[in-house]
GROMACS .gro file of C-alpha atoms in nm:
model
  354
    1UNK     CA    1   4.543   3.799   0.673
    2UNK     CA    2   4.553   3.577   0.992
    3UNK     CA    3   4.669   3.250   0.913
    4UNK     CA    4   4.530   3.005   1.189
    5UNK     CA    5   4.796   2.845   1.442
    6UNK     CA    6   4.962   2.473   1.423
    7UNK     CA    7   4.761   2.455   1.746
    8UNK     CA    8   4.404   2.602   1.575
    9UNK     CA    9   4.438   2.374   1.290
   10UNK     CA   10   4.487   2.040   1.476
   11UNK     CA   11   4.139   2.125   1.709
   12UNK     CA   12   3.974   2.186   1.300
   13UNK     CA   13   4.079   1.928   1.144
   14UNK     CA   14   3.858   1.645   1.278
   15UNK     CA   15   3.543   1.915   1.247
   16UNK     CA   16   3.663   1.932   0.867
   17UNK     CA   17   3.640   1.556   0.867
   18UNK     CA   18   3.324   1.592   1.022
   19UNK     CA   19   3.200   1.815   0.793
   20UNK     CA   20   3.317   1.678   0.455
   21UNK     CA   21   3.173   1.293   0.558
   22UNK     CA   22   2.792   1.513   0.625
   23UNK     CA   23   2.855   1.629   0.297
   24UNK     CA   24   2.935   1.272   0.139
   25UNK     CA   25   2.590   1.174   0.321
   26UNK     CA   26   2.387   1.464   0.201
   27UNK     CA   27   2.492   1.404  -0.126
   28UNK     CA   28   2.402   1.063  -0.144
   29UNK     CA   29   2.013   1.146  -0.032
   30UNK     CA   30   2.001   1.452  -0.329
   31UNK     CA   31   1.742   1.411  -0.580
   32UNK     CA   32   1.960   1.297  -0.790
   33UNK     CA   33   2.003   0.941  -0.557
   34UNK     CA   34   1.683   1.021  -0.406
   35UNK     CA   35   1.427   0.761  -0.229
   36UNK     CA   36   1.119   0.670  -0.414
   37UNK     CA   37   0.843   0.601  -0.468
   38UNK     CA   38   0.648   0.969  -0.516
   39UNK     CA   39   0.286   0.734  -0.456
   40UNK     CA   40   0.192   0.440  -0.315
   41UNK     CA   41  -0.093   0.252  -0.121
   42UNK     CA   42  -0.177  -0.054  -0.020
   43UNK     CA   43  -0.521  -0.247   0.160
   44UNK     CA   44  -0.632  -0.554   0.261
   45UNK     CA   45  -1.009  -0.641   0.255
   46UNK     CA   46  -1.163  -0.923   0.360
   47UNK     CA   47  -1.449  -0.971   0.158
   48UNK     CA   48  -1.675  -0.795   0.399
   49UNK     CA   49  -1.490  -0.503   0.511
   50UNK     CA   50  -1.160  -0.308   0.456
   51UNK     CA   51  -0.862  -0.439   0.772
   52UNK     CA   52  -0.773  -0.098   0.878
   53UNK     CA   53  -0.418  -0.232   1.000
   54UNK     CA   54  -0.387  -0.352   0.633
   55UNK     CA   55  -0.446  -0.051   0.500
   56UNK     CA   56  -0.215   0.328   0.366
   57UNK     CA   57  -0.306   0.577   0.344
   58UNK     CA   58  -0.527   0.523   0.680
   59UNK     CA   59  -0.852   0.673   0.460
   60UNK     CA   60  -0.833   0.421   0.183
   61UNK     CA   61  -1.152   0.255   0.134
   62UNK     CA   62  -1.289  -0.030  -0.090
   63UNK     CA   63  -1.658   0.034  -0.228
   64UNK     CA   64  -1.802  -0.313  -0.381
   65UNK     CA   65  -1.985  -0.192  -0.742
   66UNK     CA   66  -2.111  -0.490  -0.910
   67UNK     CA   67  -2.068  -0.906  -0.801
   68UNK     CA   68  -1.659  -0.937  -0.779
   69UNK     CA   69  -1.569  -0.547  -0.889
   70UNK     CA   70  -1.435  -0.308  -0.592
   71UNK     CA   71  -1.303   0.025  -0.642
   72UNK     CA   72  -1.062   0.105  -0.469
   73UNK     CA   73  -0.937   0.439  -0.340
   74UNK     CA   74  -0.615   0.580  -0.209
   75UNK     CA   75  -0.666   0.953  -0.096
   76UNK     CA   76  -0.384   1.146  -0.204
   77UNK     CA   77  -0.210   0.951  -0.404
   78UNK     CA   78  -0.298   1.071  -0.766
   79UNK     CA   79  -0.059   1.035  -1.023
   80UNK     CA   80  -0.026   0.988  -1.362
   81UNK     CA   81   0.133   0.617  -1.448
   82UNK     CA   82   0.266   0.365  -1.183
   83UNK     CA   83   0.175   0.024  -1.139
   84UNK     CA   84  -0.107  -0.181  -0.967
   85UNK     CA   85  -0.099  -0.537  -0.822
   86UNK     CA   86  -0.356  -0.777  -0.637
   87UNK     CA   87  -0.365  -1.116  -0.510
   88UNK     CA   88  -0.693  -1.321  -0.436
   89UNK     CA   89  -0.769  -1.416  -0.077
   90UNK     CA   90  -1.030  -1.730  -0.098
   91UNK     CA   91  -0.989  -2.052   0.023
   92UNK     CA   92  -1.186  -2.132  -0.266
   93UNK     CA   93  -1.002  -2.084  -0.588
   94UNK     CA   94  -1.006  -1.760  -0.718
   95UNK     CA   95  -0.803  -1.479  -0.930
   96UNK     CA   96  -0.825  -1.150  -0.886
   97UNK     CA   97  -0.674  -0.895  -1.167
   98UNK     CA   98  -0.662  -0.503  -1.170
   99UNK     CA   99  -0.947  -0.349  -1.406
  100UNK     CA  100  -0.792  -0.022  -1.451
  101UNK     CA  101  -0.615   0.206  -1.196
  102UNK     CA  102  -0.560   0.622  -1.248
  103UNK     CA  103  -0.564   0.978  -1.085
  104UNK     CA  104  -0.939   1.084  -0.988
  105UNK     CA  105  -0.909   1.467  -0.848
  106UNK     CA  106  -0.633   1.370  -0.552
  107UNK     CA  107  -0.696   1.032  -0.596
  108UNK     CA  108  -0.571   0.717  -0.720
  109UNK     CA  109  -0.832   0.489  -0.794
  110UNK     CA  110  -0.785   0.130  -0.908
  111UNK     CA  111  -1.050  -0.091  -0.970
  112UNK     CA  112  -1.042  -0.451  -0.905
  113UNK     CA  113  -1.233  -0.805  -1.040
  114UNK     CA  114  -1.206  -1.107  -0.908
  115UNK     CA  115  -1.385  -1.459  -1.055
  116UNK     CA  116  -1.397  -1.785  -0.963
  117UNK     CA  117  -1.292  -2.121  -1.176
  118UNK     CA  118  -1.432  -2.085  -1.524
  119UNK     CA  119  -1.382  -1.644  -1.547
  120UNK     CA  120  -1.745  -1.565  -1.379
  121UNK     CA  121  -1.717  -1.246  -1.155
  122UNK     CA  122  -1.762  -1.370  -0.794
  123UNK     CA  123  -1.695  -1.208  -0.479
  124UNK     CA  124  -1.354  -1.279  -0.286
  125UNK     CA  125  -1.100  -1.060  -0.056
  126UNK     CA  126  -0.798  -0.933  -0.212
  127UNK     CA  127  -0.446  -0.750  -0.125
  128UNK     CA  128  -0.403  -0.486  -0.330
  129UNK     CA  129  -0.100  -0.220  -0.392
  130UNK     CA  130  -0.020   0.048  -0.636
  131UNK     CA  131   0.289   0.263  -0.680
  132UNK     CA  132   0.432   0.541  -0.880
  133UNK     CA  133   0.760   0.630  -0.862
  134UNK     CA  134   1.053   0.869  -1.118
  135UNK     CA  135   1.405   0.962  -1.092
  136UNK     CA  136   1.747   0.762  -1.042
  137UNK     CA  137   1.741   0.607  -0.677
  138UNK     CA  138   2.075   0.496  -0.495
  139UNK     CA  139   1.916   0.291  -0.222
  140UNK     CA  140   1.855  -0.094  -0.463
  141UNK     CA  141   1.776  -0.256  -0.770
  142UNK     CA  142   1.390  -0.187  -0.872
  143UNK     CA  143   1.158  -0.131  -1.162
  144UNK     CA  144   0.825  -0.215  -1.296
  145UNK     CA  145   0.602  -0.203  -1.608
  146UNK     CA  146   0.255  -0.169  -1.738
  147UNK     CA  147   0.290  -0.272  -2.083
  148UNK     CA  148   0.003  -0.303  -2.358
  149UNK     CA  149   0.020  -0.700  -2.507
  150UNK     CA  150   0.224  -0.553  -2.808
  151UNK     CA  151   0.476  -0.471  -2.609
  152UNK     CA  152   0.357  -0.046  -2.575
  153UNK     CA  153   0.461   0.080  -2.246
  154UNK     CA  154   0.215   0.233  -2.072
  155UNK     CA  155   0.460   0.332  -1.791
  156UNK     CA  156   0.779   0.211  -1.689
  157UNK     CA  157   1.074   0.281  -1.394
  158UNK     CA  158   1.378   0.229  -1.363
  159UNK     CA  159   1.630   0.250  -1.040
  160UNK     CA  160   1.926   0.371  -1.309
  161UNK     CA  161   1.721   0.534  -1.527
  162UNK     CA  162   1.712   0.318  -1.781
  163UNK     CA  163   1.441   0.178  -2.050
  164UNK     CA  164   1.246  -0.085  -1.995
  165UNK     CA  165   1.194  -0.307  -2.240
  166UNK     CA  166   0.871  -0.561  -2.298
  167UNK     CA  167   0.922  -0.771  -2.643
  168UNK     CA  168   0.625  -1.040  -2.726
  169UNK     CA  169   0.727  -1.365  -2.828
  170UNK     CA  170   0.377  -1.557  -2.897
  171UNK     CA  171   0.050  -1.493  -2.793
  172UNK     CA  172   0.032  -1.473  -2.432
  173UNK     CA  173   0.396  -1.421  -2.402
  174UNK     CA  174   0.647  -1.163  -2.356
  175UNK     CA  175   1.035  -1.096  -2.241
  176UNK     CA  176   1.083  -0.813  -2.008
  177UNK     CA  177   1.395  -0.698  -1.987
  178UNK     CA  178   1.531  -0.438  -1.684
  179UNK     CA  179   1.893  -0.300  -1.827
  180UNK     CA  180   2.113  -0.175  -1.519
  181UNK     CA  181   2.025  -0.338  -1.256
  182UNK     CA  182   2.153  -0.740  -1.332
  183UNK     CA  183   2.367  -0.927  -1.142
  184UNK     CA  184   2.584  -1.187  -1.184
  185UNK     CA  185   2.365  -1.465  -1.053
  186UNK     CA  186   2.223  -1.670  -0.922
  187UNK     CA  187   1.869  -1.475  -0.977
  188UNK     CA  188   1.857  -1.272  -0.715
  189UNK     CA  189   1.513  -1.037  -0.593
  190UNK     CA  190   1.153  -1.143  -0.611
  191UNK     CA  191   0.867  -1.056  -0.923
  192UNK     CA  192   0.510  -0.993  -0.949
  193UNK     CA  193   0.288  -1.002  -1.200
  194UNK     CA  194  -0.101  -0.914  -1.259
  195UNK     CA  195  -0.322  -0.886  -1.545
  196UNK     CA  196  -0.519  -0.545  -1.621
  197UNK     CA  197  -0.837  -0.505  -1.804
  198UNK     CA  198  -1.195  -0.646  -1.805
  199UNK     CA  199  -1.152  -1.003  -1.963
  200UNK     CA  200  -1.033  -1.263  -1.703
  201UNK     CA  201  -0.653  -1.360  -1.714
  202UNK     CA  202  -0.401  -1.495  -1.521
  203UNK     CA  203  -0.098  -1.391  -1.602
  204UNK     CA  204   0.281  -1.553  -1.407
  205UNK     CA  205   0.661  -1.542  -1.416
  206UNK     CA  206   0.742  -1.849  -1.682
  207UNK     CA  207   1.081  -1.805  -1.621
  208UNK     CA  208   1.370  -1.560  -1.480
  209UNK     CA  209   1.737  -1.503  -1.527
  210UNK     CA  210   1.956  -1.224  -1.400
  211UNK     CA  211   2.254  -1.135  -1.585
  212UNK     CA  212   2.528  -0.855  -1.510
  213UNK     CA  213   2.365  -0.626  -1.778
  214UNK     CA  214   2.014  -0.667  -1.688
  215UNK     CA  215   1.682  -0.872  -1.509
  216UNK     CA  216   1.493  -1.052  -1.795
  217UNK     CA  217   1.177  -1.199  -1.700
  218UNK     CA  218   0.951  -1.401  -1.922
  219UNK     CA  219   0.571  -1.326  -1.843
  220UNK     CA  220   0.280  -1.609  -1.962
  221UNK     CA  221  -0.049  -1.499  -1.916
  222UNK     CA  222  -0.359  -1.736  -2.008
  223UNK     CA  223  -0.754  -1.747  -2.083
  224UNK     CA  224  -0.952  -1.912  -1.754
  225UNK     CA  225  -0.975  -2.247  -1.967
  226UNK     CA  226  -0.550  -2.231  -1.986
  227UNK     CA  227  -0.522  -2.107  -2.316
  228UNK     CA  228  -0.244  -1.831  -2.426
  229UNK     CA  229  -0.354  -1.497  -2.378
  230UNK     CA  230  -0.265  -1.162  -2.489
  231UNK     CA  231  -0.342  -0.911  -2.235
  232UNK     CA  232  -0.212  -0.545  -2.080
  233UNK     CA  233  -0.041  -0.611  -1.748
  234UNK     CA  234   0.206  -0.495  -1.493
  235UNK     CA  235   0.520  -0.665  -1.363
  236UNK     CA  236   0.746  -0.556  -1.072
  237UNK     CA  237   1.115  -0.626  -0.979
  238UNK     CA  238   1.262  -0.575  -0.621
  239UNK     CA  239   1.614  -0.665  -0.514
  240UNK     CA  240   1.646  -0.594  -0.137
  241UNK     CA  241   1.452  -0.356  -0.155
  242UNK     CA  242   1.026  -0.299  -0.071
  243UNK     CA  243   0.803  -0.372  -0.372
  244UNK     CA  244   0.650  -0.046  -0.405
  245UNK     CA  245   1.026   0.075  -0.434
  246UNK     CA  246   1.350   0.146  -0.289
  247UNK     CA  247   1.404   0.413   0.040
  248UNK     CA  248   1.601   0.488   0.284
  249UNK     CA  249   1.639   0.350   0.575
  250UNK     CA  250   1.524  -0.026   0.442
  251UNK     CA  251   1.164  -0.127   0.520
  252UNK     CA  252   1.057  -0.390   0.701
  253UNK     CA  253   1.000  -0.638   0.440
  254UNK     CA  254   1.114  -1.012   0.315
  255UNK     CA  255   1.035  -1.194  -0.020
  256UNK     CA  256   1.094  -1.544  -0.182
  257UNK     CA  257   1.109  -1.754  -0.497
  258UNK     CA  258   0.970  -2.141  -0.442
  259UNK     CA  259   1.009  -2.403  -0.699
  260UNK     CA  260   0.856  -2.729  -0.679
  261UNK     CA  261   0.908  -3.030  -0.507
  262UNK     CA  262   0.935  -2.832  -0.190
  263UNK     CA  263   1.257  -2.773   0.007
  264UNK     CA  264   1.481  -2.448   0.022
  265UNK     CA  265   1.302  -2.171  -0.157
  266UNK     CA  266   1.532  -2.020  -0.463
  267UNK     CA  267   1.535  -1.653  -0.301
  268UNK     CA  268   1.517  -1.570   0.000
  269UNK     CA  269   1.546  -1.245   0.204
  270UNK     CA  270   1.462  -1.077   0.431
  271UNK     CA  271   1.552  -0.690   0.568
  272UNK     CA  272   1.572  -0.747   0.925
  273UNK     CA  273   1.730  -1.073   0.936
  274UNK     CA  274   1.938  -1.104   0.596
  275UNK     CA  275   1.947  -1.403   0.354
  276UNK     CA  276   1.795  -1.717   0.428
  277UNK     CA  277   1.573  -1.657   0.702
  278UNK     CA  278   1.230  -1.701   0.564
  279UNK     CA  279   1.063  -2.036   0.585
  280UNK     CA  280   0.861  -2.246   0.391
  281UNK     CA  281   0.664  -2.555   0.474
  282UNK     CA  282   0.430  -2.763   0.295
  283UNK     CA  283   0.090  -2.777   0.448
  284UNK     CA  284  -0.157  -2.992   0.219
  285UNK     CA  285  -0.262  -2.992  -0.094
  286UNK     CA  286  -0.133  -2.706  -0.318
  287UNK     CA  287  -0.084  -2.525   0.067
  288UNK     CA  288   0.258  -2.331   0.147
  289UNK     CA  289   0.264  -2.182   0.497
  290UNK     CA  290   0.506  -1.890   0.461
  291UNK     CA  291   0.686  -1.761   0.761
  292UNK     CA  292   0.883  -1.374   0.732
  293UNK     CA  293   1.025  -1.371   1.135
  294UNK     CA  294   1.095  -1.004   1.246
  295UNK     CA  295   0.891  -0.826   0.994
  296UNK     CA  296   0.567  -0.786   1.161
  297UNK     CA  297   0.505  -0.392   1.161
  298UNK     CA  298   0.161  -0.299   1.049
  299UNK     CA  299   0.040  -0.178   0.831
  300UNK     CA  300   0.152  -0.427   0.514
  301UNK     CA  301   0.066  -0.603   0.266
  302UNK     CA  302   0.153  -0.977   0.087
  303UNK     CA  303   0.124  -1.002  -0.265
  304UNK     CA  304   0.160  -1.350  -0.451
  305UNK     CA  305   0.262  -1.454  -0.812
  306UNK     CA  306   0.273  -1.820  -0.992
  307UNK     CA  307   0.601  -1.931  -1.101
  308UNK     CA  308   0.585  -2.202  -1.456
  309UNK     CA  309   0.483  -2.219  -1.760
  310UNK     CA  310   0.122  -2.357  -1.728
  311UNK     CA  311  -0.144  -2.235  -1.632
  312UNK     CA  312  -0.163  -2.320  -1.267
  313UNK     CA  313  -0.235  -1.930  -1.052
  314UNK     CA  314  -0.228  -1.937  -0.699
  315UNK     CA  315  -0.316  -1.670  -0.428
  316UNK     CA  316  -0.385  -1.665  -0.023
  317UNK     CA  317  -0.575  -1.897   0.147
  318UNK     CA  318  -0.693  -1.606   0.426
  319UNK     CA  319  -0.531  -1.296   0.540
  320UNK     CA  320  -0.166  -1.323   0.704
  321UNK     CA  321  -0.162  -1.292   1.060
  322UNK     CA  322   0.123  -1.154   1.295
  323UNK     CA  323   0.262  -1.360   1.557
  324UNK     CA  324   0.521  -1.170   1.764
  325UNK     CA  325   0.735  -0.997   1.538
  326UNK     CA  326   0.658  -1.253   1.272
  327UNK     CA  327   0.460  -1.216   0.997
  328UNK     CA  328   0.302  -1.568   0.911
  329UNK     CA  329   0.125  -1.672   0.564
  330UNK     CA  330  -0.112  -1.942   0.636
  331UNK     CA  331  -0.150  -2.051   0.335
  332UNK     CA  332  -0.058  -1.978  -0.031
  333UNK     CA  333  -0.306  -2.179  -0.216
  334UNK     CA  334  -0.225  -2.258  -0.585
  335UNK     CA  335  -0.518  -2.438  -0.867
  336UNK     CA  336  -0.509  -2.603  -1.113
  337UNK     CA  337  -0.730  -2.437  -1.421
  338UNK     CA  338  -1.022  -2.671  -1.306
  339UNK     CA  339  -0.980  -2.554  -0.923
  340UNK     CA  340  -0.774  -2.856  -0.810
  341UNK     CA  341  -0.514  -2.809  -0.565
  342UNK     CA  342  -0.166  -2.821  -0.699
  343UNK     CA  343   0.195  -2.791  -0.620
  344UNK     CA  344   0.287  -2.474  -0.810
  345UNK     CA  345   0.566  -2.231  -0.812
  346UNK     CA  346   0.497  -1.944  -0.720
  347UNK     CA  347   0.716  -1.582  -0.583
  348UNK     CA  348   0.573  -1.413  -0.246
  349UNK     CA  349   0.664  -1.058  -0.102
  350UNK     CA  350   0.566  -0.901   0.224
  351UNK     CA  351   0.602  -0.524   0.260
  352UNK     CA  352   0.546  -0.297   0.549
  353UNK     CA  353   0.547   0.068   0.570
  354UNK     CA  354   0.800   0.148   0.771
   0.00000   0.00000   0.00000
């Protein structure tokens, strides 16, 4: 058998080298580390019409059935479980909630309401996402719920592959816990949270911690008159990653935690620029101007949670706006459960596409 020179195997070596680090970088993009989600869509409407640079898949479409009730639909994009999420854009105050969200044919179709102080359906504009994603991903921390009120899973995910866990404490309570992706602190990653079915609730992250073993986040969700409320709903947790779910490369996308008074948000990140980049600034009564720089890449969406334990909610006072590479938020609004302005807590993500 010919054995290869001195000379032949010092020209092979660094092609072996070559060859065994493509190797190392296939096999961290297999399934079994693979990039999810296996869904997703997200749109913006206005309250009149649906903003095509808001909107994926590029044929989504919003069809208003009834005062304050859209359906929406995301061609394609049928799946069994996932999770949906909406935020209210008014600069009146209003809540919007999912209805109910599932495959139609090849579609997903989620159905929104939205009402105005005092739980009567009115008309308003809304972000809305959903995703659906499975397997063990490599590329960041991530997982979401949709959980009955007693704590029943309706689907779950998990970036490890682990369960999920939603345990009620009182009425319109519950601990959700995310095993395998903690860290050691300080929290770290951004949540939202948004009430599904047809009885008005506003449901918001009462509290957070992140320990090594796991994310535990305590969910409050309340009537329209700010009493506890049992209720399905969905929750989603992102740690550098988007929130519709870890890939490869990283998104263009940025999130934060504010607590009141206002000063340096909690968390803070952002893909493009790192930690500590985004911007906050008071601007009024119960108004946060939010500013992600270098994150502008259409089409995207915002989506908006409120942080405490009462029953202040908050959403968007109009539809972000790029300027330059920036993507701006002018403003979070946040209510009390009479409609008053407030300072409120509240998380805020902003997710592109690519």
């Amino acid at each position: 058998m010919h054995r290869p020179s001195s000379r032949s195997r010092r020209v092979l070596a660094p092609l072996f080298t070559l060859l065994a680090l493509l190797a190392t970088v296939l096999t961290a993009a297999s399934p079994a580390q693979a990039a999810v989600p296996n869904r997703f869509g997200f749109v913006l409407w206005n309250g009149a019409a649906v903003v095509a640079s808001g909107t994926t898949p590029a044929a989504t479409t919003v069809v208003p059935i009834g005062v304050g009730r859209y359906q929406v639909k995301f061609p394609g994009q049928a799946v069994v479980g996932g999770v949906a999420h909406v935020t209210a854009i008014n600069t009146a105050p209003h809540s919007c909630q999912v209805e109910n969200f599932g495959p139609s044919g090849a579609d997903e179709i989620v159905i929104i309401r939205c009402f105005k102080v005092g739980g009567v359906l009115d008309n308003s504009g809304f972000s809305a996402i959903f995703s659906q994603s499975s397997g063990i991903s490599g590329f960041g921390p991530f997982g979401y719920v949709d959980t009955q009120s007693t704590g029943a899973i309706v689907s779950q995910y998990n970036a490890v592959g682990a369960a999920n866990t939603v345990t009620p404490l009182a009425v319109g309570q519950w601990l959700v816990r995310f095993p395998g992706i903690g860290s050691a602190g300080p929290v770290d990653g951004s949540v939202q949270a948004t009430p599904v079915g047809t009885v008005n609730a506003r449901c918001k992250v009462a509290n957070w911690n992140s320990i090594p073993a796991e994310q535990r986040v305590w969910v409050y969700c309340f009537t329209p008159a700010g009493a506890p409320m049992n209720t399905r709903f969905t929750l989603t947790y992102q740690q550098k990653v988007s929130l519709y779910g870890p890939s490869y490369p990283p998104k263009y996308f940025g999130y934060l935690w504010f607590k009141p008074p206002v000063g340096a948000p909690t968390t803070n990140f952002n893909s493009v620029s790192g930690l500590g980049v985004n911007t906050l600034v008071g601007a009024g009564a119960g108004l946060f101007l939010v500013t992600f720089p270098n994150i502008a890449f259409l089409p995207d969406t915002v989506q908006v949670t409120a942080f405490g334990t009462t029953p202040d909610f908050c959403g968007l006072n109009t539809t972000w706006a790029h300027i330059g590479a920036d993507t701006v938020v002018r403003d979070v609004n946040c209510f009390n459960v009479g409609g008053a302005p407030v300072t409120s807590g509240f998380t805020i993500s902003a997710n592109s596409q690519f």
